[in-house]
DNA sequence: TTGTATGCGTTATCAA
DNA sequence: TTGATAACGCATACAA
């Protein structure tokens, strides 16, 4: 393996001091044209590249941002990373990534590791934001922005989707279409985003004067398979039902498959809405209704907030909510108020 | 923002030299129990963490690996990253990531950037491996492993799927089921993986004594929508057809949707096979036939090869192909040889 | 068992 | 216009 050439070597070859070489490379001072030319030639020949480590040590800046994510499965986090990546590159920052695969220990460990690597800021995406996270973040002398979680009580900057709000709003849209018999297929009980959506759903019912039946709320694990089984379980409750709200696309698809296997027409007998809008939904024949939001934008905003704090050199609490749009498509139908029967499916374009 | 405390500060507070502090922290030499205790206490109190930059500069090791990927869309690269991440963490290495979003310039630039960051190795995943890539890699004094591309002529280590082979084998499986009228929906013309699969398909036909009709090969862009339109286009050719092989799941799904819209039964009239097996396939009612391979494993193997070369300190050409399995499921049927009609669908479990 | 001194490869300050 | 030299924060060989 070739050895790296350093500034001293270049200086020696040119018969000048390292200071002059540094000035040439960084254009950081006056150099006579002839010596500049000579040095540039040697730099070209030797392929000299300054050791950024040494530079960073001297400058006390690493131009490094760390990002801790809990998963690489599904399109959400990868797209978020992509957004982060874009903004960081525009600002000549580099991205250090750690995927914890849901391990709390791994998350905590990487705050330490990233810190000792002297990253200038950290982006943090976890499934469940805990007190310990908050504690370690507050000890850090660098800015941290939490992604996809609200941390309002803790005064830690975050960028998130307004899960509670869009879940409530989307459910109310179904109510306005005449639905009054709702079921909910939720996510893991420790996934904050899933819980917020569930609360949004529940509050939509309450605010609409409907009762919330515990038996008609099932918690799943986000997968298509589990959506199927949870729908199966809902059907076995033998309750009247005109609408199923699922916490994500996968479970909505599983639910639809299950309903169809039971000879239930979607949406004429039961409407299905997913609180999500991923590429999965596109695979369905039936156009799935859902809520759309951009993970890429979320990543971009997160990175921008972080960079702002890095550059201004101050930690500041701020929060951003990324916009969403609700799309009712073929999987949702209107209910005729008088007798509870459907009167054909409605769907907005797009 | 708090200032970082350094080893000198800790030494001063303890009334010892920095060497002793270093010895305590790294457990790298004899220290009297009482002074050790005292130093550990101060370390605890001050939250001292050694500046890894300085350490790395002194040790000339960064424990950093760079990874350049061309996309974060789709499940392939994210899963690959996950595999890489796992292996790297086991070996106490950190992962610097750059997503080029397909930009050749960005890729080339990040070889430079990563190099100047003194990464100890680079993992590289691009859509089309070019001469320029090869050139810049060969100039690098650190090991590079190419992912998801073969670089045989260039003698650069790689880990890939055997696209050509599984495409050929899967196509022949259809031939063995009696199919002789094939169409192919391919990928972008500059995507090496797509091209290899297409060649595998073509050679399967040739080796089976079948003719290859140019008109029955369409190139698409991997999306469900485009799969639909390419199938539409194939149908408009008005050729006899019993099997469609698509380069990925998305286009296979689009093709199936199109066929169903045209009242063509899958698989009784036309069988469909995707050379892929992603979560998308699970969204379909009809169990899609495809080829399965693990991106996570690919990432792991790539990281292992790279680490081996980093640790042994020598660049070495080696190649690895990740195993695959072919799964014929409901979307594929047997053809009765005599008259070309189907005789029901077959599918292997799983 | 502990301390001193040097090197790691830069940048930056100051003097020449 | 240039060069010497002091940081930057740590590891480590060598001395005590």
XYZ file of C-alpha atoms (C1' of nucleotides) in Angstrom:
732
model
C 0.000 0.000 0.000
C 1.345 3.383 -0.961
C 2.241 5.752 1.806
C 0.539 9.103 1.983
C 2.659 12.091 1.157
C 2.539 14.966 3.582
C 3.105 18.663 3.492
C 6.643 18.411 4.778
C 7.558 16.118 1.931
C 6.085 18.518 -0.605
C 7.918 21.432 1.005
C 11.180 19.532 0.862
C 10.741 18.653 -2.798
C 10.061 22.301 -3.585
C 12.768 23.667 -1.376
C 10.318 25.858 0.494
C 8.780 25.805 3.943
C 5.563 24.033 4.842
C 3.967 27.370 5.526
C 4.305 28.311 1.876
C 2.853 25.023 0.723
C -0.060 25.519 3.061
C -0.587 29.008 1.676
C -0.663 27.692 -1.847
C -3.031 24.873 -1.095
C -5.480 26.980 0.864
C -4.914 30.172 -1.045
C -4.469 31.750 2.345
C -1.719 34.279 1.813
C 0.561 35.933 -0.690
C 2.880 33.685 -2.685
C 5.135 34.663 -5.560
C 3.702 33.438 -8.827
C 6.775 31.423 -9.754
C 6.971 29.546 -6.470
C 3.231 29.007 -6.565
C 3.556 27.394 -9.960
C 6.378 25.196 -8.787
C 4.501 24.051 -5.722
C 1.324 23.412 -7.670
C 3.304 21.260 -10.044
C 4.717 19.143 -7.245
C 1.296 18.847 -5.634
C -0.084 17.629 -8.932
C 2.779 15.170 -9.438
C 2.709 13.712 -5.980
C -1.055 13.725 -5.637
C -0.643 15.415 -2.308
C -3.814 15.788 -0.273
C -3.678 17.415 3.118
C -4.455 15.138 6.006
C -7.845 16.350 7.039
C -7.420 14.848 10.483
C -4.505 17.115 11.231
C -6.291 20.069 9.754
C -9.380 19.378 11.774
C -7.338 18.965 14.898
C -5.776 22.342 14.316
C -9.043 24.004 13.318
C -11.186 22.162 15.862
C -13.803 21.501 13.224
C -14.627 18.147 11.709
C -17.401 19.042 9.294
C -18.960 15.835 10.441
C -22.560 15.137 11.404
C -23.645 11.881 12.995
C -26.993 10.259 12.376
C -28.459 7.475 14.477
C -31.427 5.628 12.983
C -33.312 2.690 14.386
C -33.920 0.877 11.122
C -33.144 0.681 7.434
C -36.272 -1.331 6.647
C -39.112 0.435 4.922
C -38.830 3.557 2.839
C -39.102 6.153 5.606
C -35.644 6.298 7.140
C -33.736 5.732 3.879
C -35.551 8.663 2.322
C -34.904 10.723 5.408
C -31.224 9.916 5.139
C -31.331 10.950 1.509
C -32.735 14.338 2.422
C -30.134 14.783 5.133
C -27.388 13.731 2.750
C -28.435 16.303 0.165
C -28.398 19.246 2.533
C -25.172 18.155 4.206
C -23.352 17.860 0.898
C -24.450 21.336 -0.087
C -22.739 22.593 3.041
C -19.641 20.417 2.679
C -20.507 18.321 5.672
C -20.045 14.587 5.883
C -22.457 12.067 7.284
C -21.561 9.393 9.803
C -24.340 6.839 10.095
C -25.208 4.255 12.674
C -28.180 1.939 12.436
C -29.142 0.619 15.847
C -31.622 -1.959 14.588
C -33.799 -0.918 17.472
C -31.201 -1.514 20.164
C -31.364 1.065 22.923
C -27.831 0.233 24.021
C -26.531 0.757 20.524
C -28.213 4.145 20.372
C -26.708 5.284 23.653
C -23.304 3.934 22.726
C -23.264 5.835 19.473
C -23.966 9.144 21.124
C -20.679 8.507 22.923
C -18.851 7.259 19.863
C -20.000 10.107 17.675
C -19.111 12.544 20.366
C -15.609 11.223 20.689
C -15.323 11.371 16.911
C -15.985 15.063 17.410
C -19.039 15.235 15.168
C -20.397 18.765 15.209
C -24.016 17.716 15.531
C -26.255 14.655 15.719
C -29.523 13.682 14.057
C -31.442 11.114 16.020
C -34.307 8.917 14.875
C -35.589 6.359 17.333
C -38.809 4.436 17.747
C -39.406 5.527 21.282
C -37.800 8.624 22.706
C -36.868 7.930 26.315
C -35.762 9.898 29.350
C -32.278 8.459 29.039
C -32.039 9.763 25.503
C -33.005 13.155 26.730
C -30.427 13.040 29.506
C -27.513 12.085 27.337
C -28.476 14.654 24.728
C -28.587 17.419 27.286
C -25.094 16.568 28.452
C -23.759 16.905 24.936
C -21.966 20.137 24.049
C -23.184 19.862 20.454
C -26.610 20.364 18.914
C -28.898 17.375 18.466
C -32.055 17.332 16.376
C -34.548 14.555 16.923
C -36.240 13.233 13.823
C -39.730 11.735 13.604
C -40.482 12.232 17.275
C -41.875 15.046 19.339
C -39.812 16.021 22.352
C -41.800 19.020 23.466
C -41.487 18.436 27.188
C -37.755 18.072 26.892
C -37.079 21.203 24.886
C -34.944 19.327 22.417
C -35.249 20.449 18.792
C -37.235 18.121 16.592
C -38.721 17.676 13.149
C -41.689 15.374 12.884
C -44.918 14.548 11.187
C -48.063 15.563 12.995
C -49.266 12.011 13.472
C -51.962 12.881 15.953
C -53.409 15.596 13.788
C -53.538 13.835 10.452
C -54.846 10.641 12.004
C -57.644 12.620 13.608
C -58.353 14.618 10.485
C -58.386 11.602 8.196
C -60.697 9.714 10.532
C -63.029 12.679 10.660
C -63.091 12.735 6.880
C -64.479 9.233 7.017
C -67.003 10.319 9.621
C -68.118 13.099 7.314
C -68.675 10.471 4.641
C -71.157 8.844 6.972
C -69.025 6.269 8.709
C -69.745 5.592 12.343
C -68.565 2.029 12.902
C -64.808 2.201 13.076
C -62.012 -0.227 13.756
C -58.319 0.567 14.109
C -55.276 -1.519 13.337
C -52.381 0.059 15.197
C -48.655 -0.417 15.439
C -46.285 -1.642 18.119
C -47.207 -0.310 21.550
C -43.767 1.223 22.027
C -43.681 3.068 18.703
C -44.492 6.666 19.509
C -45.646 7.492 16.013
C -48.093 4.621 16.034
C -49.430 5.635 19.442
C -49.971 9.214 18.339
C -51.916 8.044 15.320
C -54.006 5.813 17.493
C -54.768 8.721 19.817
C -55.713 10.842 16.847
C -58.092 8.143 15.738
C -59.631 7.747 19.179
C -60.082 11.471 19.667
C -61.682 11.805 16.265
C -64.308 9.311 17.348
C -64.862 10.985 20.698
C -65.117 14.438 19.179
C -67.609 13.048 16.699
C -69.719 11.711 19.533
C -68.947 8.080 18.808
C -68.056 5.389 21.264
C -64.636 3.815 21.265
C -64.736 0.065 21.527
C -61.525 -1.386 22.889
C -62.187 -4.633 21.085
C -62.070 -2.852 17.766
C -58.543 -1.605 18.276
C -55.772 -4.085 17.506
C -52.048 -3.527 17.722
C -49.843 -5.029 15.068
C -46.287 -4.955 13.841
C -46.569 -2.934 10.598
C -46.384 -5.962 8.279
C -48.820 -7.018 5.566
C -49.141 -10.450 7.132
C -50.012 -9.042 10.500
C -52.527 -6.650 8.964
C -54.228 -9.710 7.580
C -54.389 -11.454 10.939
C -55.516 -8.372 12.809
C -58.349 -7.907 10.318
C -59.240 -11.535 10.789
C -59.337 -10.908 14.500
C -61.506 -7.819 14.012
C -63.991 -9.741 11.888
C -64.239 -12.400 14.541
C -65.534 -9.754 16.929
C -68.745 -9.885 14.913
C -69.354 -6.184 15.303
C -70.897 -3.901 12.758
C -68.136 -2.212 10.817
C -68.009 0.241 7.940
C -64.473 1.573 8.137
C -61.039 0.320 9.094
C -58.209 2.746 9.746
C -54.735 1.197 9.664
C -51.624 2.787 11.079
C -49.657 2.157 7.893
C -49.912 0.940 4.304
C -48.715 -2.549 4.985
C -51.408 -3.325 7.507
C -54.054 -1.629 5.376
C -53.099 -3.910 2.503
C -53.188 -6.967 4.730
C -56.607 -5.908 5.954
C -57.922 -5.490 2.427
C -56.602 -8.902 1.432
C -58.301 -10.433 4.429
C -61.601 -8.697 3.752
C -61.564 -9.837 0.156
C -60.819 -13.383 1.242
C -63.902 -13.194 3.413
C -65.980 -11.996 0.506
C -66.311 -8.510 1.947
C -66.307 -5.837 -0.707
C -63.902 -2.942 -0.256
C -65.078 -0.225 -0.201
C -68.765 -0.980 -0.759
C -69.122 -2.852 2.504
C -66.078 -1.710 4.415
C -63.801 1.238 3.657
C -60.073 1.007 4.378
C -57.710 3.881 5.047
C -53.977 3.652 5.696
C -52.270 6.468 7.593
C -49.376 6.240 5.202
C -48.615 6.422 1.505
C -45.618 4.371 0.470
C -44.673 2.603 -2.736
C -46.431 -0.459 -1.335
C -49.791 1.188 -1.906
C -48.977 1.442 -5.599
C -48.791 -2.322 -5.908
C -52.478 -2.686 -5.124
C -55.112 -2.828 -7.848
C -57.493 -0.946 -5.609
C -56.176 2.550 -5.111
C -55.476 2.770 -1.414
C -56.503 5.827 0.554
C -53.874 7.303 2.782
C -51.973 10.255 4.132
C -48.957 11.514 2.264
C -45.891 13.190 3.757
C -42.336 13.575 2.579
C -39.582 11.873 4.505
C -37.051 13.517 2.231
C -38.303 16.947 3.230
C -38.213 15.940 6.858
C -34.580 14.930 6.504
C -33.749 18.162 4.750
C -35.382 20.333 7.370
C -33.700 18.339 10.126
C -30.287 18.823 8.554
C -30.913 22.517 7.993
C -31.893 23.132 11.589
C -28.869 21.240 12.784
C -26.464 23.109 10.517
C -27.943 26.414 11.576
C -27.245 25.591 15.189
C -23.772 24.355 14.398
C -22.925 27.491 12.507
C -24.454 29.875 15.016
C -22.788 27.877 17.756
C -25.821 27.842 20.022
C -28.258 25.199 21.123
C -31.819 26.291 20.617
C -35.155 24.573 21.038
C -37.205 24.659 17.894
C -39.718 22.362 16.342
C -40.923 21.773 12.827
C -43.886 19.844 11.583
C -43.813 18.624 8.001
C -47.005 19.147 5.965
C -49.232 16.284 4.934
C -52.041 15.679 2.505
C -54.938 13.282 2.879
C -55.911 11.264 -0.171
C -59.208 9.468 -0.230
C -59.151 7.082 -3.149
C -60.928 3.931 -4.242
C -60.604 2.113 -0.946
C -62.982 4.535 0.737
C -66.730 4.915 0.101
C -69.515 7.145 1.316
C -72.138 5.746 3.695
C -75.776 6.656 3.286
C -76.625 8.123 6.692
C -80.203 6.797 7.008
C -79.626 3.067 6.899
C -75.894 2.680 6.996
C -75.598 1.233 3.516
C -72.970 2.402 1.062
C -73.798 4.387 -2.016
C -70.795 3.745 -4.178
C -67.217 4.739 -3.765
C -65.875 8.222 -3.945
C -62.351 9.238 -4.494
C -60.471 12.396 -5.080
C -58.151 12.484 -8.055
C -54.452 11.857 -7.459
C -21.862 25.506 24.305
C -19.599 23.746 26.760
C -15.963 23.449 25.915
C -14.439 20.018 25.677
C -12.068 19.051 28.403
C -8.755 17.573 27.364
C -6.178 15.274 28.804
C -3.958 18.097 29.997
C -6.806 19.525 32.022
C -7.513 16.173 33.626
C -3.829 15.712 34.395
C -3.650 19.123 35.999
C -6.701 18.491 38.156
C -5.169 15.233 39.331
C -1.721 16.586 39.809
C -0.232 13.949 37.526
C 1.180 13.924 34.012
C -0.817 13.388 30.862
C 1.016 10.127 30.301
C -0.499 8.699 33.457
C -3.959 9.814 32.482
C -3.472 8.217 29.106
C -2.344 5.008 30.742
C -5.423 4.930 32.909
C -7.809 5.620 30.085
C -6.310 3.090 27.721
C -5.194 0.663 30.358
C -1.863 0.725 28.609
C 0.645 0.576 31.429
C 1.130 0.163 35.146
C -0.514 2.721 37.412
C -0.686 2.685 41.187
C -4.135 1.726 42.349
C -4.637 4.889 44.362
C -3.700 7.259 41.557
C -5.777 5.219 39.137
C -8.771 5.642 41.394
C -8.188 9.342 41.660
C -7.844 9.786 37.929
C -10.889 7.672 37.192
C -12.853 9.821 39.576
C -11.838 13.004 37.819
C -12.563 11.455 34.437
C -16.006 10.545 35.665
C -16.628 13.982 37.134
C -15.443 15.942 34.158
C -16.918 13.607 31.576
C -13.575 13.589 29.848
C -13.472 11.845 26.487
C -10.242 11.696 24.553
C -10.263 13.612 21.313
C -10.334 10.829 18.823
C -9.025 13.132 16.123
C -5.811 13.660 18.004
C -5.561 10.005 18.849
C -6.108 9.014 15.258
C -3.592 11.517 14.081
C -1.043 10.031 16.459
C -1.974 6.444 15.623
C -2.558 7.048 11.918
C -5.765 5.074 12.038
C -9.262 6.450 11.718
C -11.374 3.305 12.071
C -13.490 4.853 9.380
C -14.963 3.251 6.278
C -16.603 5.250 3.525
C -19.550 4.001 1.509
C -20.763 5.552 -1.715
C -24.194 4.473 -2.913
C -26.132 5.667 -5.921
C -29.578 5.631 -4.369
C -31.602 5.253 -1.194
C -34.802 4.370 -3.066
C -35.933 0.766 -3.003
C -35.005 -1.777 -0.403
C -31.728 -3.012 -1.922
C -29.180 -0.405 -0.938
C -30.687 0.348 2.493
C -30.499 -3.323 3.380
C -26.976 -3.486 2.044
C -26.041 -0.574 4.256
C -27.604 -2.376 7.168
C -25.431 -5.418 6.574
C -22.345 -3.252 6.267
C -23.276 -1.366 9.411
C -23.609 -4.572 11.419
C -20.205 -5.938 10.496
C -18.493 -2.596 10.902
C -19.892 -2.096 14.381
C -18.669 -5.519 15.422
C -15.186 -4.405 14.457
C -15.470 -0.944 16.009
C -15.415 0.777 12.665
C -17.557 3.750 11.739
C -19.436 4.313 8.552
C -19.287 7.463 6.487
C -22.019 7.504 3.859
C -22.547 9.451 0.696
C -25.536 9.031 -1.567
C -24.759 10.266 -5.065
C -28.329 10.082 -6.340
C -26.843 8.719 -9.523
C -24.464 11.605 -10.114
C -21.147 10.463 -11.561
C -19.475 13.686 -10.472
C -20.670 13.208 -6.924
C -19.270 9.692 -6.894
C -15.870 10.791 -8.100
C -15.801 13.715 -5.723
C -16.504 11.525 -2.741
C -13.630 9.211 -3.470
C -11.509 12.314 -2.995
C -13.368 13.549 0.047
C -13.326 10.199 1.777
C -9.689 9.829 0.968
C -8.797 13.139 2.495
C -10.879 12.177 5.517
C -8.445 9.286 5.790
C -11.045 6.549 5.645
C -9.288 3.204 5.763
C -11.391 1.631 3.043
C -14.283 2.335 0.699
C -17.378 0.397 -0.317
C -18.739 1.479 -3.659
C -22.158 0.797 -5.155
C -22.921 2.427 -8.488
C -25.367 1.757 -11.264
C -22.769 1.585 -13.977
C -19.154 0.874 -13.189
C -16.998 2.982 -15.510
C -13.362 3.181 -16.546
C -12.963 6.401 -14.613
C -14.141 4.663 -11.473
C -11.561 2.007 -12.023
C -8.827 4.558 -12.555
C -9.485 6.540 -9.443
C -9.806 3.387 -7.358
C -6.467 2.098 -8.568
C -4.781 5.313 -7.541
C -6.096 4.997 -4.018
C -3.705 3.664 -1.370
C -6.609 2.043 0.486
C -8.746 -0.989 -0.311
C -11.988 -0.532 -2.202
C -14.687 -3.166 -2.572
C -17.301 -2.725 -5.268
C -20.798 -3.820 -4.360
C -23.479 -5.103 -6.716
C -21.252 -4.916 -9.788
C -18.753 -7.237 -11.377
C -15.360 -5.714 -12.089
C -13.583 -8.803 -13.282
C -11.581 -7.153 -16.036
C -10.342 -4.522 -13.654
C -9.215 -6.820 -10.884
C -11.002 -4.790 -8.272
C -12.586 -6.776 -5.442
C -16.329 -7.082 -5.655
C -19.374 -8.703 -4.116
C -22.365 -9.126 -6.357
C -25.383 -11.154 -7.262
C -25.014 -13.429 -10.232
C -27.625 -11.624 -12.293
C -26.755 -13.327 -15.534
C -26.896 -16.772 -14.050
C -30.136 -16.541 -12.107
C -31.901 -14.765 -14.941
C -30.874 -17.545 -17.286
C -31.738 -20.275 -14.837
C -35.135 -18.825 -13.959
C -36.003 -18.384 -17.618
C -35.018 -21.978 -18.302
C -37.264 -23.096 -15.502
C -40.129 -21.539 -17.412
C -38.960 -23.238 -20.578
C -39.000 -26.548 -18.747
C -42.592 -25.848 -17.821
C -43.371 -25.713 -21.509
C -43.068 -22.012 -22.230
C -41.649 -21.000 -25.570
C -43.171 -17.591 -26.269
C -41.273 -15.173 -24.070
C -41.230 -11.451 -23.585
C -38.851 -9.467 -21.394
C -39.331 -6.214 -19.556
C -35.877 -4.882 -18.778
C -34.382 -2.033 -16.832
C -32.519 1.143 -17.742
C -29.978 0.554 -20.502
C -27.136 1.882 -18.364
C -27.891 -0.238 -15.316
C -25.380 -3.065 -15.393
C -27.469 -5.377 -13.256
C -30.440 -4.985 -15.545
C -28.312 -5.641 -18.607
C -26.850 -8.797 -17.119
C -30.301 -10.101 -16.348
C -31.405 -9.326 -19.860
C -28.431 -11.213 -21.264
C -29.230 -14.153 -19.027
C -32.750 -14.134 -20.370
C -31.618 -13.927 -23.989
C -29.050 -16.681 -23.603
C -31.598 -18.915 -21.923
C -33.764 -18.615 -25.013
C -30.878 -19.213 -27.380
C -29.620 -22.213 -25.452
C -33.137 -23.573 -25.489
C -33.238 -23.257 -29.252
C -35.737 -20.430 -29.237
C -35.656 -17.300 -31.293
C -35.166 -13.937 -29.650
C -37.547 -11.318 -30.949
C -36.270 -7.788 -30.425
C -39.808 -6.472 -30.381
C -40.564 -8.555 -27.324
C -37.853 -6.946 -25.235
C -38.730 -3.600 -23.679
C -36.579 -1.455 -21.449
C -38.197 0.300 -18.529
C -37.320 2.249 -15.430
C -38.078 -0.231 -12.632
C -41.396 1.368 -11.626
C -44.794 -0.265 -11.374
C -46.279 2.347 -13.684
C -43.689 1.718 -16.350
C -44.155 -2.030 -16.040
C -47.772 -1.412 -16.879
C -46.967 0.620 -19.977
C -44.299 -1.762 -21.187
C -46.760 -4.626 -20.902
C -49.274 -2.563 -22.800
C -46.664 -2.038 -25.467
C -45.876 -5.760 -25.561
C -49.528 -6.653 -25.995
C -49.794 -4.222 -28.866
C -47.180 -6.264 -30.712
C -49.919 -8.865 -31.184
C -47.496 -11.738 -30.817
C -48.229 -15.052 -29.208
C -47.049 -14.928 -25.628
C -47.094 -17.351 -22.716
C -44.534 -15.883 -20.357
C -43.241 -12.487 -19.352
C -39.993 -12.115 -17.456
C -39.527 -8.765 -15.736
C -36.231 -7.442 -14.464
C -37.708 -6.564 -11.068
C -40.778 -6.886 -8.882
C -42.161 -3.475 -9.642
C -42.350 -4.008 -13.364
C -43.686 -7.529 -12.895
C -46.500 -6.117 -10.795
C -47.221 -3.418 -13.368
C -47.307 -6.078 -16.058
C -49.738 -8.224 -14.089
C -52.017 -5.246 -13.493
C -51.964 -4.468 -17.193
C -52.703 -8.040 -18.193
C -55.602 -8.224 -15.794
C -56.975 -4.962 -17.149
C -56.897 -6.531 -20.586
C -58.776 -9.541 -19.320
C -55.767 -11.788 -19.631
C -55.581 -14.394 -16.905
C -52.333 -14.696 -14.983
C -51.025 -17.352 -14.980
C -53.483 -19.414 -17.000
C -52.909 -17.450 -20.165
C -49.646 -15.700 -19.432
C -47.141 -16.446 -16.687
C -45.224 -13.639 -15.058
C -41.841 -13.880 -13.329
C -39.950 -11.073 -11.622
C -36.193 -11.384 -11.232
C -36.494 -9.984 -7.769
C -38.275 -10.613 -4.498
C -38.939 -7.496 -2.469
C -41.617 -6.534 -0.003
C -43.591 -5.177 -2.951
C -44.325 -8.704 -4.103
C -46.029 -9.376 -0.780
C -48.625 -6.705 -1.476
C -50.059 -8.686 -4.386
C -52.944 -11.086 -3.971
C -51.407 -13.346 -6.576
C -48.191 -14.767 -5.180
C -45.502 -13.424 -7.462
C -42.737 -15.691 -8.712
C -39.255 -14.358 -8.388
C -35.634 -14.786 -7.426
C -34.586 -14.184 -3.873
C -31.213 -12.924 -2.688
C -30.086 -11.168 0.449
C -28.830 -7.622 0.201
C -28.006 -7.733 3.886
C -25.671 -10.678 3.332
C -24.106 -8.900 0.398
C -23.384 -5.902 2.581
C -21.938 -8.098 5.302
C -19.641 -9.957 2.959
C -18.540 -6.700 1.368
C -17.674 -5.216 4.737
C -15.846 -8.363 5.800
C -13.691 -8.437 2.696
C -12.884 -4.792 3.115
C -11.963 -5.143 6.788
C -9.783 -8.139 6.019
C -7.831 -6.090 3.515
C -7.599 -3.154 5.882
C -6.298 -5.331 8.668
C -3.877 -7.296 6.531
C -2.790 -4.038 4.950
C -2.766 -5.373 1.421
C -4.926 -4.827 -1.637
C -6.084 -8.089 -3.115
C -8.452 -8.970 -5.915
C -11.202 -11.242 -4.796
C -14.780 -11.733 -5.812
C -17.826 -13.102 -4.081
C -21.187 -14.041 -5.475
C -24.124 -14.153 -3.096
C -26.423 -17.187 -3.367
C -29.931 -16.942 -4.712
C -33.061 -19.056 -4.768
C -35.712 -19.193 -7.443
C -39.306 -19.293 -6.302
C -42.017 -20.235 -8.744
C -45.320 -19.328 -7.182
C -48.856 -18.623 -8.313
C -47.919 -16.228 -11.083
C -46.358 -19.027 -13.106
C -48.150 -21.953 -14.777
C -47.171 -25.003 -16.733
C -47.839 -25.114 -20.480
C -49.107 -28.304 -22.073
C -46.451 -28.986 -24.701
C -48.736 -30.345 -27.446
C -51.001 -27.393 -28.076
C -49.571 -24.603 -26.019
C -52.467 -24.357 -23.614
C -51.984 -24.082 -19.861
C -52.875 -26.865 -17.516
C -53.281 -25.065 -14.242
C -50.800 -23.242 -12.114
C -47.979 -24.804 -10.212
C -46.103 -23.328 -7.423
C -43.505 -24.402 -4.953
C -44.193 -23.738 -1.295
C -42.550 -20.763 0.403
C 5.130 3.579 39.122
C 5.520 8.081 37.050
C 7.095 11.964 34.139
C 9.393 14.119 29.986
C 9.771 14.725 25.423
C 8.798 13.755 20.695
C 5.908 12.963 16.747
C 1.432 12.889 14.174
C 0.226 16.784 9.833
C -1.968 20.682 9.767
C -3.044 25.957 10.436
C -1.846 30.384 11.979
C 0.904 33.953 14.126
C 4.715 36.599 14.031
C 9.025 37.946 12.596
C 12.250 38.485 8.965
C 6.958 37.145 -0.026
C 8.746 33.716 3.016
C 10.118 30.897 7.114
C 10.207 29.411 12.034
C 7.448 27.994 15.431
C 3.630 27.441 18.466
C -0.619 25.361 18.993
C -4.188 21.305 18.341
C -4.747 16.698 21.885
C -3.107 12.522 22.134
C 0.170 8.114 22.271
C 4.381 6.313 23.368
C 9.405 5.496 23.858
C 12.509 6.453 27.055
C 14.210 8.100 31.358
C 13.855 8.506 36.090
